[in-house]
XYZ file of C-alpha atoms in Angstrom:
363
model
C -5.090 40.131 -2.550
C -5.465 43.872 -0.300
C -6.755 46.794 -1.638
C -4.091 47.716 -3.419
C -3.511 44.288 -5.004
C -0.334 43.831 -2.650
C -0.415 40.346 -1.056
C -1.037 40.625 2.811
C 1.696 40.494 4.888
C 0.522 39.808 8.189
C -2.258 37.467 9.073
C -3.690 39.542 10.768
C -4.596 41.677 6.955
C -6.773 38.881 6.242
C -8.849 39.563 9.421
C -10.244 43.176 7.519
C -10.274 41.605 3.654
C -12.600 38.950 5.291
C -14.928 41.250 7.466
C -15.365 43.181 4.355
C -16.482 39.145 2.301
C -18.838 38.415 4.487
C -22.583 38.853 5.729
C -22.548 40.991 8.625
C -24.453 37.770 10.755
C -21.731 35.858 9.571
C -18.655 37.494 10.728
C -20.713 37.912 14.132
C -20.467 34.491 14.253
C -17.516 33.724 13.336
C -15.198 36.636 14.758
C -18.148 37.077 18.041
C -17.225 35.164 21.671
C -19.754 34.608 24.363
C -20.680 36.940 26.867
C -18.826 40.432 27.770
C -15.878 38.546 25.460
C -13.721 38.884 28.159
C -11.861 35.363 27.265
C -11.648 36.044 24.066
C -9.718 39.279 24.017
C -7.541 37.534 27.635
C -6.344 35.036 24.411
C -4.350 37.886 22.789
C -3.267 39.181 25.935
C -1.749 36.395 27.189
C 0.064 35.990 24.515
C 1.283 39.640 23.985
C 2.211 39.514 27.174
C 4.674 36.481 26.898
C 8.320 38.034 25.662
C 11.173 36.471 23.610
C 14.814 35.315 25.104
C 16.570 35.288 21.709
C 20.143 33.607 22.067
C 23.135 34.943 20.052
C 25.820 32.813 18.090
C 24.086 29.978 17.283
C 24.097 28.271 13.750
C 21.175 29.248 12.088
C 21.816 28.521 8.504
C 19.267 25.948 8.231
C 16.400 25.691 10.723
C 13.712 23.086 10.947
C 10.052 23.448 12.196
C 9.292 19.903 11.505
C 8.015 18.136 13.769
C 6.433 14.475 14.696
C 2.148 14.386 16.073
C 0.490 11.714 16.279
C 2.319 9.205 14.222
C 2.401 12.125 11.809
C 5.174 13.982 10.098
C 4.316 17.724 9.938
C 6.293 20.540 8.320
C 5.539 22.249 11.116
C 4.186 22.143 14.638
C 0.733 24.129 13.788
C -2.834 22.575 12.882
C -5.894 23.908 12.131
C -8.587 23.894 14.700
C -11.767 22.616 14.296
C -14.089 24.770 13.167
C -18.239 24.034 11.819
C -19.475 25.107 8.393
C -16.486 26.010 6.495
C -18.793 26.723 4.033
C -19.739 30.263 5.291
C -16.543 31.781 4.581
C -16.220 29.763 1.307
C -18.688 27.749 -1.405
C -16.320 25.378 -1.381
C -15.783 24.797 2.181
C -13.746 22.765 4.195
C -12.137 20.879 0.870
C -10.548 23.961 -0.435
C -9.217 23.755 3.385
C -7.951 20.487 2.929
C -6.835 21.254 -0.647
C -4.191 23.870 1.334
C -3.702 22.002 4.390
C -1.822 19.313 2.771
C 0.436 20.388 0.710
C 0.995 22.564 3.245
C 1.958 19.030 6.024
C -0.466 20.591 8.612
C -3.264 18.755 10.736
C -6.499 19.359 9.848
C -9.298 19.305 12.814
C -12.837 18.584 10.573
C -15.425 19.104 12.709
C -18.258 17.088 13.304
C -20.139 19.811 11.782
C -18.715 20.278 8.756
C -20.602 21.047 5.859
C -18.756 18.606 4.234
C -18.684 15.760 3.370
C -15.847 13.566 5.673
C -15.155 11.275 2.544
C -15.384 14.822 0.610
C -13.219 16.404 2.540
C -10.531 13.560 2.338
C -10.711 12.804 -1.315
C -9.748 16.607 -1.415
C -7.094 16.047 1.156
C -3.060 15.358 0.968
C -2.259 15.742 5.173
C -3.480 14.702 8.083
C -6.674 14.766 8.903
C -8.825 14.591 12.841
C -12.168 14.385 13.241
C -13.374 16.486 15.960
C -16.364 15.213 17.402
C -19.099 16.486 20.563
C -21.019 14.110 22.748
C -24.527 14.207 21.271
C -27.808 13.010 23.138
C -28.282 10.330 19.513
C -25.263 8.234 20.488
C -25.513 5.969 17.444
C -24.483 9.087 15.530
C -20.840 9.420 17.197
C -20.322 5.914 16.170
C -21.069 6.140 12.822
C -18.662 9.205 12.408
C -16.086 6.967 14.223
C -16.822 4.412 11.555
C -16.943 6.568 8.407
C -13.497 8.759 9.559
C -12.048 5.059 9.552
C -12.740 4.254 6.383
C -11.709 7.242 5.321
C -8.488 6.898 6.687
C -8.175 10.258 9.252
C -5.701 9.266 11.789
C -7.002 10.813 15.275
C -9.864 11.465 16.949
C -10.788 14.507 19.479
C -13.523 14.781 21.500
C -14.575 18.392 22.523
C -14.928 18.303 26.698
C -16.104 21.852 27.380
C -19.157 22.207 25.224
C -22.216 20.156 27.797
C -24.382 23.478 26.457
C -23.020 25.844 23.612
C -22.246 29.562 25.679
C -24.699 32.160 25.354
C -23.162 34.768 22.846
C -24.452 37.484 22.243
C -24.298 38.935 18.853
C -25.765 35.724 17.900
C -28.862 36.342 19.795
C -28.579 40.021 18.617
C -28.929 39.011 14.850
C -31.196 36.038 15.395
C -28.415 34.027 13.802
C -29.107 30.763 11.727
C -27.641 28.751 9.176
C -28.426 29.964 6.027
C -29.552 28.350 3.054
C -27.141 25.863 1.082
C -24.920 25.500 4.712
C -25.714 22.481 6.570
C -24.703 19.916 8.658
C -22.917 17.341 6.052
C -22.131 13.991 8.144
C -24.546 14.735 10.281
C -28.549 13.177 9.948
C -31.003 16.245 8.682
C -33.248 15.099 11.393
C -30.903 16.325 14.540
C -29.933 18.941 13.553
C -33.322 20.726 12.601
C -32.997 23.572 14.778
C -29.706 24.958 13.708
C -32.122 26.180 10.372
C -35.490 27.656 12.233
C -34.865 31.083 12.799
C -36.222 33.325 15.568
C -36.127 36.716 16.529
C -33.857 37.419 19.491
C -32.523 33.463 19.364
C -29.134 31.933 18.493
C -30.375 28.959 16.098
C -27.120 27.230 16.921
C -27.269 27.573 20.800
C -30.774 26.366 20.604
C -29.836 23.311 18.755
C -26.887 22.205 20.709
C -29.326 22.344 23.905
C -31.599 20.327 22.358
C -29.011 16.935 20.996
C -25.926 18.188 22.838
C -25.825 15.171 26.257
C -24.926 17.261 29.767
C -24.421 14.160 31.342
C -21.107 12.961 30.089
C -18.051 11.818 31.962
C -14.886 10.741 32.385
C -16.462 7.052 32.161
C -18.113 7.197 29.279
C -14.551 8.200 27.517
C -13.691 4.198 27.802
C -17.311 3.206 25.344
C -15.350 5.779 23.161
C -12.214 4.049 23.021
C -14.535 0.816 22.994
C -15.351 1.172 19.232
C -11.968 2.493 17.945
C -8.005 2.021 17.707
C -7.857 5.430 17.113
C -5.615 7.617 18.910
C -7.714 9.770 21.100
C -7.383 13.792 21.910
C -9.228 16.124 24.256
C -9.955 19.581 23.302
C -10.881 21.839 26.447
C -8.190 21.399 29.073
C -7.699 24.116 30.778
C -6.687 22.891 34.432
C -3.570 20.367 35.795
C -6.805 18.757 37.511
C -8.012 17.768 33.962
C -5.163 17.502 32.683
C -4.316 14.352 34.912
C -7.171 12.740 35.013
C -7.110 12.717 31.261
C -4.278 11.401 31.245
C -5.469 8.620 33.977
C -8.624 7.378 31.316
C -4.806 6.844 28.562
C -6.049 9.989 25.867
C -2.813 10.262 23.971
C -3.110 14.431 23.919
C -4.974 17.442 25.059
C -5.901 20.330 23.558
C -5.340 23.239 26.020
C -8.262 25.396 24.961
C -11.242 27.979 26.036
C -13.278 27.202 22.585
C -11.260 30.862 20.865
C -12.736 32.830 23.887
C -16.832 31.652 23.248
C -18.246 29.300 25.892
C -17.217 29.983 29.522
C -16.595 34.179 29.082
C -14.379 34.887 32.333
C -11.952 31.534 31.889
C -7.783 31.860 31.771
C -6.745 32.571 28.978
C -5.650 29.441 26.710
C -1.798 30.439 26.720
C -1.575 31.437 30.598
C -3.140 27.880 31.367
C -0.556 25.942 29.569
C 2.109 26.022 31.528
C 0.939 23.783 34.263
C -0.961 21.741 32.391
C 2.793 21.018 30.517
C 3.872 20.516 34.061
C 0.840 18.189 35.344
C 1.307 15.475 31.803
C 4.990 15.865 32.008
C 5.524 14.537 28.494
C 3.227 11.349 28.907
C 1.413 12.141 26.614
C 0.960 15.378 23.728
C 0.092 18.539 24.455
C -1.662 21.060 22.202
C -2.534 24.914 22.453
C -5.470 27.037 20.496
C -6.590 30.700 21.176
C -5.395 33.556 19.292
C -2.740 32.239 17.545
C -1.898 34.841 14.801
C 1.394 34.958 14.113
C 4.522 32.700 14.180
C 5.921 34.165 17.205
C 3.090 33.001 19.353
C 3.768 29.665 18.012
C 7.256 29.718 19.495
C 6.202 31.562 22.393
C 3.667 28.063 22.956
C 6.120 25.152 22.619
C 8.249 26.964 24.998
C 5.797 26.682 27.585
C 5.189 23.081 26.763
C 3.068 22.700 24.298
C 3.328 20.300 20.795
C 1.985 22.207 18.407
C -0.477 25.520 18.030
C -4.086 25.296 16.583
C -4.762 28.320 14.336
C -8.931 29.226 13.921
C -10.194 32.431 12.855
C -6.608 33.455 10.951
C -7.991 30.059 8.102
C -11.643 31.308 8.022
C -10.398 34.654 7.145
C -8.140 32.997 4.669
C -10.680 30.807 3.361
C -13.059 33.567 2.916
C -10.534 35.850 1.227
C -9.452 33.399 -1.508
C -10.263 30.392 -1.192
C -7.635 27.158 -0.540
C -5.006 29.592 -1.924
C -5.825 32.017 0.883
C -5.823 28.826 3.808
C -2.695 28.473 1.616
C -0.703 31.677 2.047
C -2.091 32.500 5.887
C -0.452 28.751 6.851
C 2.374 29.858 5.291
C 3.232 32.809 6.804
C 2.715 31.579 10.025
C 5.505 28.741 8.516
C 7.981 31.657 7.894
C 6.917 33.545 10.721
C 8.301 30.687 12.759
C 11.672 29.550 11.220
C 12.051 33.435 10.873
C 11.185 33.856 14.898
C 13.834 30.400 15.785
C 16.552 31.977 13.282
C 16.193 35.361 15.595
C 16.368 33.507 18.296
C 18.997 30.902 18.621
C 17.027 27.685 18.774
C 17.547 26.355 14.600
C 15.297 23.423 15.445
C 12.113 22.504 17.696
C 13.845 20.168 20.165
C 15.776 23.362 21.178
C 12.522 25.483 22.109
C 12.305 25.257 25.682
C 11.357 27.138 28.745
C 14.653 29.299 28.628
C 13.449 31.126 24.895
C 10.685 33.230 27.110
C 10.467 35.571 30.041
C 6.500 35.630 31.310
């Protein structure tokens, strides 16, 4: 509920509610971007520039946003992007998020740096779960996490490929951000995470940890090692060019996620919605295309579907809902997005996901 006791009517309404509940440094960690935050801003601007082209006199009595994604039937082409440390927003953390994602019928991508164990999240969830990975220098950690994910029933892996190191995020540096007591990466050995808990004035503990632990030497050939230890579908997150999309296809991935890390990595990088058309064209339907970055309304989902995406991931708004109302807050955010998408489908004369094509938008 907002300050007047009324339920928020738009996803963006949850932003102010969450800001009021969270410590300033945590809010900055969740909300901030790298550098001048130009890419963070560009993600929204790119979506705003896209306009819809509605068709009329179409039977839209029944609109169905349901679709299939990486072997799972989902209620809408929406998923929850991987984000670390949900306990920063709510004491229950990722288990609350999982409890909301299941009934909503959307996939939850669990961060390698989740603050609840994979097993706890799986027990709480009833919908599709995917595991997101970074390639750490201690490569045996990767194998162990993959095995645990398989045993817990996770349905896919997501390898983040745009973070050979964590981009400099001025808000975190200014705040000397460090993980607070009681919040830790529940699935990674404590010795590998120690730097994220060491405070230093004028330094981000998250950035320092990444420089110590992330393996910046990985290349395309390393994907074969990951493929060799699992049969789970593999998605690469952080693809922004047609060139890399074609290389991903050559290396047998099942999906590419068009993403600039929510504006948190290379400042000045192309907005996700702007990069999407060339990547969709390069892929040509040979693997799934998913996109994240700035999704705040159901019409945003319709726009990226029209530009070639099979689904859109939502990041920060999920944490806003989590901070505002735990599992119910996440459920409300996801429900708003689904309802808005269904309405947009009806008002644009496209009652099924298969009806949404490039003719639905103008740039």
